[in-house]
Coordinates of C-alpha atoms in Angstrom, one line a residue:
M1 CA 0.7 13.1 6.5
I2 CA 0.7 11.7 2.9
G3 CA -1.0 8.3 2.7
L4 CA -4.1 6.3 3.2
T5 CA -6.8 7.0 5.8
G6 CA -10.1 5.3 6.4
I7 CA -13.1 4.3 8.5
F8 CA -14.5 0.8 8.5
S9 CA -17.9 0.4 10.3
F10 CA -19.3 -2.8 11.7
K11 CA -22.8 -4.2 11.0
N12 CA -23.9 -1.0 9.2
Q13 CA -23.9 0.9 12.4
V14 CA -22.5 4.2 10.9
D15 CA -23.9 5.4 7.6
K16 CA -21.6 6.6 4.8
H17 CA -22.4 10.3 5.2
V18 CA -21.3 10.2 8.8
R19 CA -18.2 8.2 7.9
E20 CA -17.3 10.8 5.2
Q21 CA -17.7 13.7 7.5
T22 CA -15.6 12.0 10.1
L23 CA -12.9 11.3 7.6
R24 CA -12.7 14.9 6.5
R25 CA -12.2 15.9 10.1
M26 CA -9.2 13.6 10.2
V27 CA -7.4 15.8 7.6
D28 CA -6.4 19.3 8.6
P29 CA -8.6 21.5 6.4
K30 CA -6.4 24.6 7.1
N31 CA -3.2 22.9 5.6
S32 CA -3.1 23.9 2.0
D33 CA -0.2 21.5 1.4
Y34 CA -2.6 18.5 1.2
S35 CA -5.5 17.4 -0.9
L36 CA -8.1 14.7 0.1
S37 CA -9.8 12.3 -2.2
V38 CA -12.7 10.3 -0.7
L39 CA -14.2 7.0 -1.9
T40 CA -17.2 5.4 -0.1
H41 CA -18.5 1.9 -0.5
D42 CA -20.8 -0.2 1.7
N43 CA -19.3 -0.2 5.2
M44 CA -15.9 1.3 4.1
T45 CA -14.9 4.9 3.5
L46 CA -11.4 5.4 2.2
G47 CA -9.4 8.6 1.8
L48 CA -6.1 9.5 0.1
I49 CA -4.2 12.4 1.5
G50 CA -2.1 13.6 -1.4
R51 CA 0.1 16.6 -2.2
A52 CA -1.8 19.7 -3.2
N53 CA 1.0 20.5 -5.6
G54 CA 2.8 18.1 -7.8
N55 CA 2.2 14.5 -8.8
N56 CA 0.6 11.7 -6.7
K57 CA 1.6 8.6 -8.6
D58 CA 2.3 6.9 -5.3
L59 CA -1.3 7.2 -4.2
S60 CA -4.3 5.6 -5.9
H61 CA -7.7 3.9 -5.1
K62 CA -10.6 2.4 -7.0
I63 CA -13.9 0.4 -6.7
S64 CA -14.2 -2.6 -8.9
E65 CA -16.2 -5.8 -8.8
N66 CA -17.6 -5.0 -5.3
C67 CA -14.0 -4.4 -4.0
L68 CA -12.5 -1.1 -2.8
V69 CA -8.7 -0.9 -3.0
G70 CA -6.2 1.7 -1.9
F71 CA -2.5 1.7 -2.3
S72 CA 0.3 4.0 -1.1
G73 CA 3.9 3.7 -2.4
Y74 CA 5.3 1.4 -5.0
G75 CA 5.6 -2.3 -5.4
K76 CA 5.7 -5.6 -7.3
F77 CA 4.9 -9.2 -6.8
K78 CA 7.6 -11.6 -5.6
G79 CA 9.9 -12.7 -8.4
E80 CA 9.1 -9.8 -10.7
K81 CA 11.9 -7.5 -12.0
K82 CA 9.8 -4.4 -12.4
L83 CA 8.3 -2.0 -9.9
Y84 CA 4.9 -0.3 -10.4
W85 CA 3.3 2.9 -9.2
A86 CA 0.1 2.8 -7.2
E87 CA -2.4 2.9 -10.0
E88 CA -0.9 -0.1 -11.8
M89 CA -0.4 -1.9 -8.5
I90 CA -4.1 -1.6 -7.7
N91 CA -5.2 -3.3 -10.9
R92 CA -2.6 -6.0 -10.5
I93 CA -3.5 -6.6 -6.8
L94 CA -7.2 -6.6 -7.5
T95 CA -6.8 -9.2 -10.2
A96 CA -4.7 -11.4 -8.0
F97 CA -7.0 -11.0 -5.0
L98 CA -10.1 -12.0 -6.9
T99 CA -8.5 -15.0 -8.5
Q100 CA -6.2 -16.2 -5.7
G101 CA -7.7 -14.8 -2.6
P102 CA -6.0 -13.0 0.3
D103 CA -3.0 -15.3 0.3
C104 CA -1.6 -13.3 -2.6
L105 CA -1.1 -10.3 -0.4
V106 CA 2.0 -11.7 1.3
S107 CA 3.7 -11.8 -2.1
I108 CA 3.7 -8.0 -2.5
E109 CA 7.2 -6.4 -2.2
G110 CA 8.3 -2.8 -2.0
S111 CA 7.6 0.3 0.1
F112 CA 3.8 0.4 0.5
L113 CA 0.6 0.2 2.5
C114 CA -2.3 -1.6 0.9
V115 CA -6.0 -1.6 1.9
I116 CA -8.7 -3.9 0.5
Y117 CA -12.4 -4.0 1.3
C118 CA -14.2 -6.9 -0.3
N119 CA -17.4 -8.7 0.5
G120 CA -17.7 -7.3 4.0
E121 CA -14.0 -7.9 5.0
L122 CA -11.2 -5.4 5.4
F123 CA -7.6 -6.2 4.7
I124 CA -4.6 -4.0 5.4
I125 CA -1.0 -5.1 4.6
S126 CA 2.2 -3.3 5.4
D127 CA 5.7 -3.8 3.9
R128 CA 8.5 -5.6 5.7
M129 CA 9.8 -2.5 7.4
G130 CA 6.6 -0.6 8.0
S131 CA 7.9 2.3 5.8
K132 CA 4.5 4.0 5.5
N133 CA 3.1 5.6 8.6
C134 CA -0.2 4.0 9.7
Y135 CA -1.9 4.2 13.0
T136 CA -5.1 2.4 14.0
H137 CA -8.0 2.7 16.5
N138 CA -10.5 0.0 17.1
D139 CA -13.8 0.2 19.0
K140 CA -17.3 -1.4 18.9
E141 CA -18.6 0.7 16.0
M142 CA -15.6 1.6 13.9
F143 CA -12.1 0.8 12.9
L144 CA -10.0 3.9 12.0
F145 CA -6.6 4.1 10.4
G146 CA -4.5 6.9 9.1
P147 CA -0.9 8.2 8.7
S148 CA -1.2 10.7 11.6
V149 CA -2.0 10.1 15.3
S150 CA -3.4 13.7 15.5
G151 CA -5.6 12.9 12.5
L152 CA -7.2 10.0 14.3
M153 CA -7.6 12.3 17.4
D154 CA -9.4 14.9 15.2
S155 CA -12.0 12.3 14.3
G156 CA -13.6 12.9 17.7
L157 CA -14.0 9.2 18.2
V158 CA -10.8 8.5 20.3
K159 CA -10.9 8.9 24.0
R160 CA -8.1 11.2 25.3
H161 CA -6.3 8.8 27.5
K162 CA -2.5 9.1 27.7
D163 CA -0.3 6.1 27.2
I164 CA 2.3 6.8 30.0
N165 CA 4.4 3.8 28.8
G166 CA 4.7 5.6 25.4
V167 CA 5.6 8.8 27.3
I168 CA 8.4 7.0 29.1
Q169 CA 9.7 5.5 25.9
I170 CA 10.0 8.9 24.4
L171 CA 11.7 10.3 27.5
V172 CA 14.3 7.6 27.8
S173 CA 15.0 6.8 24.1
G174 CA 13.7 9.7 22.0
F175 CA 11.4 7.4 20.0
F176 CA 9.0 4.5 20.5
L177 CA 10.5 1.1 21.3
D178 CA 7.4 -0.8 20.1
N179 CA 4.1 0.0 18.5
S180 CA 2.9 2.3 21.3
T181 CA 1.8 5.9 20.7
L182 CA 1.1 8.7 23.2
V183 CA -2.6 7.7 23.1
E184 CA -3.8 4.6 24.9
D185 CA -6.3 3.7 22.2
I186 CA -4.1 4.3 19.1
K187 CA -1.4 1.9 18.0
R188 CA 1.1 1.9 15.2
F189 CA 0.3 -0.6 12.6
P190 CA 3.0 -3.4 12.7
A191 CA 5.5 -4.0 9.9
A192 CA 5.1 -7.1 7.7
T193 CA 1.6 -7.7 8.9
V194 CA -1.7 -8.7 7.2
F195 CA -4.8 -7.4 9.1
R196 CA -8.2 -8.9 8.5
R197 CA -11.5 -7.9 10.0
S198 CA -15.1 -8.8 9.1
T199 CA -18.2 -6.6 9.6
T200 CA -19.7 -9.4 11.7
D201 CA -19.0 -9.4 15.5
H202 CA -18.3 -13.2 15.6
F203 CA -15.3 -12.8 13.2
P204 CA -12.3 -11.9 15.4
I205 CA -9.6 -9.5 14.2
E206 CA -6.7 -11.4 12.6
M207 CA -3.1 -9.9 12.8
K208 CA -0.7 -12.2 11.0
S209 CA 3.0 -11.5 10.5
Y210 CA 4.2 -12.8 7.1
W211 CA 7.9 -12.0 7.7
S212 CA 10.2 -11.4 10.6
M213 CA 13.8 -10.5 11.2
P214 CA 16.1 -13.5 10.8
K215 CA 16.5 -15.3 14.1
Q216 CA 20.2 -15.9 13.8
E217 CA 23.3 -14.3 12.3
G218 CA 23.9 -15.0 8.6
E219 CA 26.3 -17.9 7.8
Q220 CA 28.1 -16.4 4.8
A221 CA 31.5 -15.4 6.3
I222 CA 33.9 -15.6 3.4
L223 CA 34.3 -12.5 1.2
D224 CA 35.3 -14.0 -2.1
Q225 CA 34.9 -12.6 -5.6
D226 CA 31.7 -14.4 -6.3
T227 CA 30.1 -12.9 -3.2
I228 CA 31.2 -9.4 -4.3
N229 CA 29.8 -10.0 -7.8
V230 CA 26.4 -11.1 -6.5
F231 CA 26.3 -8.1 -4.2
N232 CA 27.2 -5.8 -7.1
E233 CA 24.5 -7.3 -9.3
K234 CA 21.8 -7.0 -6.6
M235 CA 22.7 -3.5 -5.7
Q236 CA 22.6 -2.4 -9.4
R237 CA 19.3 -4.2 -10.0
A238 CA 17.7 -2.5 -7.0
I239 CA 18.8 0.9 -8.3
D240 CA 17.7 0.0 -11.9
E241 CA 14.2 -0.9 -10.7
L242 CA 13.9 2.4 -8.9
H243 CA 15.4 4.3 -11.8
A244 CA 12.8 2.9 -14.2
L245 CA 10.1 4.4 -11.9
E246 CA 11.4 7.9 -12.0
S247 CA 14.5 9.2 -13.7
H248 CA 14.1 12.8 -12.7
S249 CA 15.5 12.5 -9.2
V250 CA 17.8 14.2 -6.8
I251 CA 20.3 12.4 -4.4
P252 CA 21.0 13.8 -0.9
L253 CA 24.7 13.4 -0.7
S254 CA 26.4 13.6 2.7
G255 CA 29.9 12.7 3.8
G256 CA 28.9 9.1 4.5
L257 CA 28.9 5.9 2.6
D258 CA 25.2 5.2 2.1
S259 CA 24.4 8.2 0.0
R260 CA 27.7 7.8 -1.8
A261 CA 26.8 4.3 -2.9
I262 CA 23.4 5.4 -4.2
A263 CA 25.1 8.3 -6.2
C264 CA 27.7 5.9 -7.7
F265 CA 25.2 3.4 -9.0
I266 CA 22.7 6.0 -10.3
A267 CA 25.5 7.8 -12.1
R268 CA 25.9 4.7 -14.3
K269 CA 22.4 5.4 -15.6
Q270 CA 22.0 9.1 -15.8
K271 CA 23.6 12.5 -15.0
I272 CA 23.0 12.9 -11.3
K273 CA 21.8 15.9 -9.3
T274 CA 23.0 15.9 -5.7
I275 CA 22.0 18.1 -2.8
T276 CA 24.0 18.7 0.4
Y277 CA 23.6 20.6 3.6
D278 CA 26.1 23.4 3.6
F279 CA 27.8 22.4 6.9
G280 CA 31.6 22.2 7.2
D281 CA 33.4 19.3 5.6
E282 CA 30.3 17.6 4.3
T283 CA 30.1 20.2 1.6
T284 CA 33.7 19.7 0.5
I285 CA 33.4 15.9 0.6
A286 CA 30.1 15.9 -1.4
A287 CA 31.4 18.3 -4.0
K288 CA 34.4 16.1 -4.7
V289 CA 32.3 13.0 -5.0
C290 CA 29.8 14.7 -7.3
N291 CA 32.6 16.1 -9.5
I292 CA 34.2 12.7 -10.0
L293 CA 30.7 11.3 -11.0
K294 CA 30.3 14.3 -13.4
G295 CA 27.1 15.3 -11.6
E296 CA 25.5 18.6 -10.8
P297 CA 25.8 19.6 -7.2
A298 CA 23.4 21.8 -5.2
F299 CA 23.5 23.0 -1.6
F300 CA 21.2 24.1 1.1
S301 CA 23.3 27.1 2.0
K302 CA 24.0 28.6 5.4
K303 CA 22.5 31.8 4.1
I304 CA 19.1 30.1 3.8
I305 CA 19.3 28.4 7.2
Q306 CA 20.4 31.5 9.0
S307 CA 17.8 33.8 7.5
P308 CA 15.1 35.2 9.8
S309 CA 12.3 33.9 7.5
F310 CA 13.7 30.3 7.6
R311 CA 14.1 30.4 11.4
E312 CA 10.5 31.7 11.7
G313 CA 9.3 28.9 9.5
L314 CA 11.1 26.3 11.7
T315 CA 9.6 27.8 14.8
Q316 CA 6.1 27.5 13.3
M317 CA 6.7 24.0 12.1
I318 CA 7.7 23.0 15.6
R319 CA 4.6 24.6 17.0
Q320 CA 2.4 22.8 14.5
Q321 CA 4.4 19.6 14.5
Q322 CA 2.3 16.6 13.3
N323 CA 5.0 13.9 13.4
H324 CA 4.4 11.3 16.1
S325 CA 8.2 11.2 16.8
V326 CA 10.8 13.4 18.3
V327 CA 12.6 15.2 15.6
N328 CA 16.0 16.6 16.5
Q329 CA 16.4 18.1 13.0
Y330 CA 13.6 20.1 11.5
F331 CA 15.3 21.1 8.3
Y332 CA 13.8 18.6 5.8
A333 CA 10.3 19.9 5.2
P334 CA 11.0 23.6 4.5
L335 CA 14.2 22.9 2.6
F336 CA 12.8 20.2 0.3
S337 CA 9.6 22.2 -0.1
R338 CA 11.6 25.1 -1.4
F339 CA 13.9 23.0 -3.5
F340 CA 11.1 21.2 -5.4
K341 CA 9.2 24.5 -6.0
E342 CA 12.4 26.0 -7.5
N343 CA 13.3 22.8 -9.4
P344 CA 9.9 21.4 -10.7
Q345 CA 11.7 19.1 -13.1
Y346 CA 12.7 16.9 -10.2
N347 CA 10.1 14.6 -8.7
A348 CA 11.9 12.1 -6.5
I349 CA 14.6 11.6 -3.9
Y350 CA 16.9 8.6 -3.9
D351 CA 17.6 8.0 -0.2
G352 CA 20.1 5.7 1.5
V353 CA 19.0 5.8 5.1
Y354 CA 17.7 2.2 5.0
M355 CA 20.9 0.8 3.5
D356 CA 22.4 0.8 6.9
I357 CA 20.1 -1.9 8.1
L358 CA 21.9 -4.2 5.7
F359 CA 25.5 -3.1 5.4
N360 CA 26.5 -0.8 8.3
Y361 CA 24.4 -1.6 11.3
A362 CA 25.7 0.6 14.1
Y363 CA 23.3 -0.9 16.6
I364 CA 23.7 -4.6 16.0
Y365 CA 25.8 -6.7 18.4
I366 CA 27.1 -10.2 18.9
D367 CA 26.0 -10.1 22.5
F368 CA 22.7 -8.4 23.3
D369 CA 21.2 -8.8 26.8
F370 CA 19.1 -6.5 28.9
K371 CA 22.1 -4.5 30.1
R372 CA 23.1 -3.8 26.5
F373 CA 19.5 -2.9 25.6
L374 CA 19.4 -0.5 28.5
K375 CA 22.6 1.1 27.5
T376 CA 21.6 1.4 23.8
Y377 CA 17.9 2.4 24.2
G378 CA 17.7 3.7 27.7
G379 CA 20.3 6.4 27.7
A380 CA 18.0 8.9 29.5
V381 CA 16.8 6.6 32.3
Q382 CA 19.1 8.4 34.7
F383 CA 17.7 11.8 33.5
V384 CA 14.1 10.7 34.2
E385 CA 15.1 9.2 37.5
S386 CA 16.8 12.4 38.5
F387 CA 14.0 14.8 37.6
S388 CA 10.8 12.8 38.0
H389 CA 8.8 12.9 41.2
S390 CA 7.0 9.6 40.4
M391 CA 9.6 7.4 38.7
D392 CA 12.4 5.8 40.7
R393 CA 15.1 3.6 39.2
Q394 CA 13.4 0.4 40.2
S395 CA 10.1 1.3 38.5
L396 CA 12.0 2.5 35.4
D397 CA 14.0 -0.7 35.2
L398 CA 10.8 -2.7 35.4
L399 CA 9.3 -0.7 32.6
M400 CA 12.4 -1.1 30.5
R401 CA 12.4 -4.8 31.1
S402 CA 8.8 -5.0 30.0
F403 CA 9.7 -3.1 26.8
Y404 CA 12.7 -5.4 26.2
S405 CA 10.6 -8.6 26.7
G406 CA 7.7 -7.3 24.6
V407 CA 9.9 -6.4 21.6
L408 CA 11.8 -9.7 21.8
A409 CA 8.8 -12.0 22.2
G410 CA 9.7 -15.0 20.1
Y411 CA 13.4 -14.1 20.1
E412 CA 14.2 -15.2 23.7
T413 CA 16.5 -18.0 22.7
C414 CA 18.0 -16.3 19.6
D415 CA 21.5 -15.0 19.3
G416 CA 22.6 -11.4 20.0
V417 CA 22.5 -10.4 16.4
A418 CA 18.9 -11.5 16.0
K419 CA 17.9 -9.8 19.2
S420 CA 19.6 -6.5 18.6
Q421 CA 18.4 -6.2 15.0
Q422 CA 14.9 -6.9 16.1
C423 CA 15.1 -4.1 18.7
Y424 CA 16.6 -1.8 16.1
A425 CA 13.9 -2.5 13.5
S426 CA 11.1 -2.2 16.1
G427 CA 12.3 1.2 17.5
R428 CA 15.1 3.2 16.1
L429 CA 14.7 2.3 12.5
R430 CA 11.0 3.0 12.5
R431 CA 11.8 6.5 13.9
Y432 CA 13.1 7.4 10.5
V433 CA 9.7 6.7 9.0
S434 CA 8.4 9.7 10.9
E435 CA 11.6 11.7 11.2
S436 CA 12.8 11.7 7.6
Y437 CA 10.3 10.3 5.1
L438 CA 7.1 11.7 6.5
S439 CA 8.3 15.2 5.8
R440 CA 10.1 14.5 2.6
E441 CA 7.1 12.6 1.1
N442 CA 5.0 15.7 1.6
Y443 CA 6.8 17.2 -1.4
C444 CA 8.2 14.3 -3.4
Y445 CA 8.5 10.6 -3.9
V446 CA 11.2 8.9 -1.8
F447 CA 13.0 5.8 -3.1
K448 CA 14.7 3.5 -0.6
P449 CA 17.0 0.9 -2.2
G450 CA 17.2 -1.1 1.1
F451 CA 13.5 -2.1 0.5
N452 CA 14.5 -4.4 -2.4
Y453 CA 13.7 -7.7 -0.7
D454 CA 16.1 -9.7 -2.8
L455 CA 18.9 -7.3 -1.7
M456 CA 17.6 -7.5 1.9
D457 CA 17.6 -11.3 2.0
F458 CA 21.2 -11.3 0.6
G459 CA 22.3 -8.9 3.3
F460 CA 20.8 -11.0 6.1
G461 CA 22.6 -14.1 4.8
L462 CA 26.0 -12.5 5.6
D463 CA 27.7 -12.7 8.9
L464 CA 28.0 -9.5 11.0
K465 CA 31.7 -8.9 10.0
L466 CA 30.8 -8.7 6.3
R467 CA 27.7 -6.7 6.9
K468 CA 29.4 -4.1 9.2
G469 CA 30.9 -2.3 6.2
L470 CA 33.4 -4.8 4.9
I471 CA 31.5 -6.0 1.8
Y472 CA 30.2 -2.5 1.3
T473 CA 33.6 -0.8 1.2
T474 CA 35.2 -3.7 -0.7
L475 CA 32.6 -3.4 -3.5
L476 CA 32.8 0.4 -3.7
N477 CA 36.7 0.4 -3.7
K478 CA 36.5 -2.2 -6.6
E479 CA 33.8 -0.6 -8.7
F480 CA 34.4 3.1 -7.9
P481 CA 38.0 3.5 -6.9
D482 CA 38.3 7.2 -7.8
V483 CA 35.2 8.1 -5.6
M484 CA 36.6 6.0 -2.7
K485 CA 39.8 8.0 -2.8
V486 CA 37.7 10.8 -1.3
R487 CA 37.6 10.2 2.5
Y488 CA 34.2 9.5 4.0
K489 CA 32.7 10.3 7.4
D490 CA 32.2 7.2 9.3
S491 CA 30.0 6.4 12.3
Y492 CA 30.4 2.6 12.1
N493 CA 34.2 2.1 12.7
N494 CA 34.7 0.9 9.1
R495 CA 38.0 2.8 8.9
E496 CA 40.6 4.4 11.1
K497 CA 39.7 8.0 12.0
T498 CA 42.2 10.6 10.8
A499 CA 44.2 12.6 13.3
L500 CA 42.0 15.7 12.6
E501 CA 38.8 13.7 13.3
K502 CA 40.3 12.3 16.5
M503 CA 41.2 15.8 17.6
D504 CA 37.7 17.0 16.7
Q505 CA 36.1 14.2 18.7
K506 CA 38.3 14.9 21.7
Y507 CA 37.5 18.6 21.4
G508 CA 33.8 17.9 21.4
R509 CA 34.1 15.8 24.5
F510 CA 36.2 18.4 26.2
R511 CA 33.7 21.2 25.4
S512 CA 30.9 19.1 26.7
R513 CA 32.7 18.5 30.0
L514 CA 33.8 22.1 30.2
S515 CA 30.2 23.3 29.6
S516 CA 29.0 20.9 32.4
A517 CA 31.7 22.0 34.8
S518 CA 31.1 25.7 34.2
Q519 CA 27.3 25.2 34.7
G520 CA 26.7 26.3 31.1
L521 CA 28.7 29.5 31.2
I522 CA 30.9 28.1 28.5
K523 CA 28.5 27.2 25.7
Y524 CA 28.5 23.9 23.8
Y525 CA 26.1 23.1 20.9
P526 CA 26.3 19.4 20.0
F527 CA 23.9 19.5 17.1
Q528 CA 23.6 21.8 14.1
A529 CA 19.9 22.4 14.7
D530 CA 20.7 23.7 18.2
Y531 CA 23.4 26.0 16.9
Y532 CA 21.1 27.6 14.3
F533 CA 17.9 28.2 16.2
L534 CA 17.9 26.5 19.7
H535 CA 20.4 28.9 21.1
E536 CA 19.8 30.4 24.5
K537 CA 17.7 33.4 23.3
G538 CA 16.0 31.2 20.7
L539 CA 14.7 28.9 23.4
D540 CA 12.6 31.6 24.9
A541 CA 10.2 31.3 21.9
F542 CA 9.3 27.8 23.1
K543 CA 9.0 28.5 26.8
D544 CA 5.2 28.6 26.8
L545 CA 5.0 25.4 24.9
F546 CA 7.5 23.8 27.2
A547 CA 6.7 25.1 30.6
G548 CA 3.5 27.2 30.2
K549 CA 1.3 24.3 31.4
N550 CA 2.3 20.9 32.5
Y551 CA 0.6 18.2 30.4
I552 CA 2.7 15.3 31.9
P553 CA 2.2 15.7 35.6
E554 CA 2.3 11.9 35.8
V555 CA 6.1 12.2 35.4
F556 CA 7.2 15.7 36.3
D557 CA 5.6 18.2 38.6
N558 CA 5.1 21.8 37.6
E559 CA 8.2 23.1 39.4
T560 CA 10.3 20.4 37.7
I561 CA 9.2 21.3 34.2
S562 CA 10.3 25.0 34.7
S563 CA 13.5 23.8 36.3
I564 CA 14.4 21.6 33.4
F565 CA 13.8 24.4 30.9
N566 CA 16.1 26.7 32.8
K567 CA 18.7 24.0 33.1
V568 CA 18.6 23.4 29.3
K569 CA 19.2 27.1 28.7
R570 CA 22.4 26.9 30.7
K571 CA 23.5 23.5 29.6
Q572 CA 23.1 22.9 25.9
Y573 CA 24.1 19.3 26.2
L574 CA 20.7 18.7 27.8
V575 CA 18.9 19.9 24.6
N576 CA 18.0 16.3 23.7
Y577 CA 15.7 16.2 26.7
L578 CA 14.2 19.6 25.7
H579 CA 13.3 18.1 22.3
R580 CA 11.6 15.1 24.0
I581 CA 9.6 17.1 26.6
L582 CA 8.7 19.8 24.2
F583 CA 7.3 17.1 21.8
L584 CA 5.2 15.6 24.6
Q585 CA 3.9 18.9 25.9
Q586 CA 2.9 20.2 22.5
F587 CA 1.3 16.9 21.4
Y588 CA -1.0 16.8 24.4
Q589 CA -1.6 20.5 24.2
R590 CA -2.5 20.4 20.5
N591 CA -4.8 17.4 21.0
N592 CA -6.7 19.0 23.9
F593 CA -5.7 16.6 26.7

């Protein structure tokens, strides 16, 4: 919800008072977590949705020299060694824009969304990965944009037409494979794009991509000392730039490599504070790493997660869910809200989720054809085929082929690495924008070292063997040998699994098959969220949302919706589909379809 929202009207068709009233409808007035600042100028009304509590250094706007500028996030211009918060970036962007023109916009780097209205023209620019949620609606009178699809619906200006292609994407993949939404007239703003629109009808909308995923695998294949040194330097520089923005930060520390790398590099600069979910061996692993780095550990304890008040909070959050993405794990918002209220001295989170786009890459392949795409991103096609009364396998295959072709437009002759990373960035990676950062940014700033463009370009220059963990683990073993003596949990096949991990994996598969064979009599909860509150009795709390009324009759008939709900109660391994259908049902219910 945090971010920029606005209304741009054509040919003075909508006066500023109407625009401002419409903008205020786009922000939930009942939600006390948010504040709204509104700025109106000529044909443009801009709003900043900020945090009601705490700082908002990552949000700023101003009017100067007949220009209105809004900025969300942090950034710098290409070649600079220092990052700036929003207020400083606005002044610097405005100066560059007035002296150099709109061409300067493609030189901005970081994690940001920028809006400029000047002399009757509107410009919007997103960062390389589209890390800030932005959705748009365009009609004859207005152009609307904002960080929430529901917010745009609340404007009263968007027709309630379902995008069934978006529905199918959610059902088969759990996220959107392209820039679709669940509403026909609302689209996600593309990554690495400059949008331009004039108030005059004769000036067409311009959507220009200023950067794209590399169209071939990197050529650097030799892991020599020079390469490791360069990587070390670029990693440290990326961390140092972020550290200069905000030193009072907390590091989510799991059992994996990404968060460990962040913790190691930050520990060179300051005493670190880490926070870990209190789940099994992750707690033990994180505590050992934090101790070696002489940090201060904190944990989201099982006592918190198992408490009735926390479960009730989760239930309410699901009912009022504003994310335009399926969320299998709902812990972030209430846990981080509580943490930052109890620890007001901390303002930021260093997060490593986006590091995997460079140096782990679980979803990148040497060979990537439609068959691989279907296996990777269409895992639930068979589920939809089995339960839908209107979708057969042939029609689903045609839809999946259209998604595949659409995402890979311009990549038809590229190698498998280029194709698979383009699909990853278009779909699964952008899911994390909604799933992780939207909720965390409600309470704090979120730093993403993977958005250092210099580090990113270096990573894309390596071949897949080096990027799939080899250079990562080699550097960490060299620079932080004591930390790397602590085993890490690995989803990328960077190391041989221990005998215990192999047994645990086999046990999980066995329990899944046993639960299926016993028709759910023997329970199996594959995800921690399911174990804590989507247990059989807990599911009843969502029955009305799930099966009370059928909002997607285009896919499932009424009898099927109820049947799926009852099947999920017996077969917990089907809970992924419950998440997806529940999300669709509550979205359309909440937005009065």
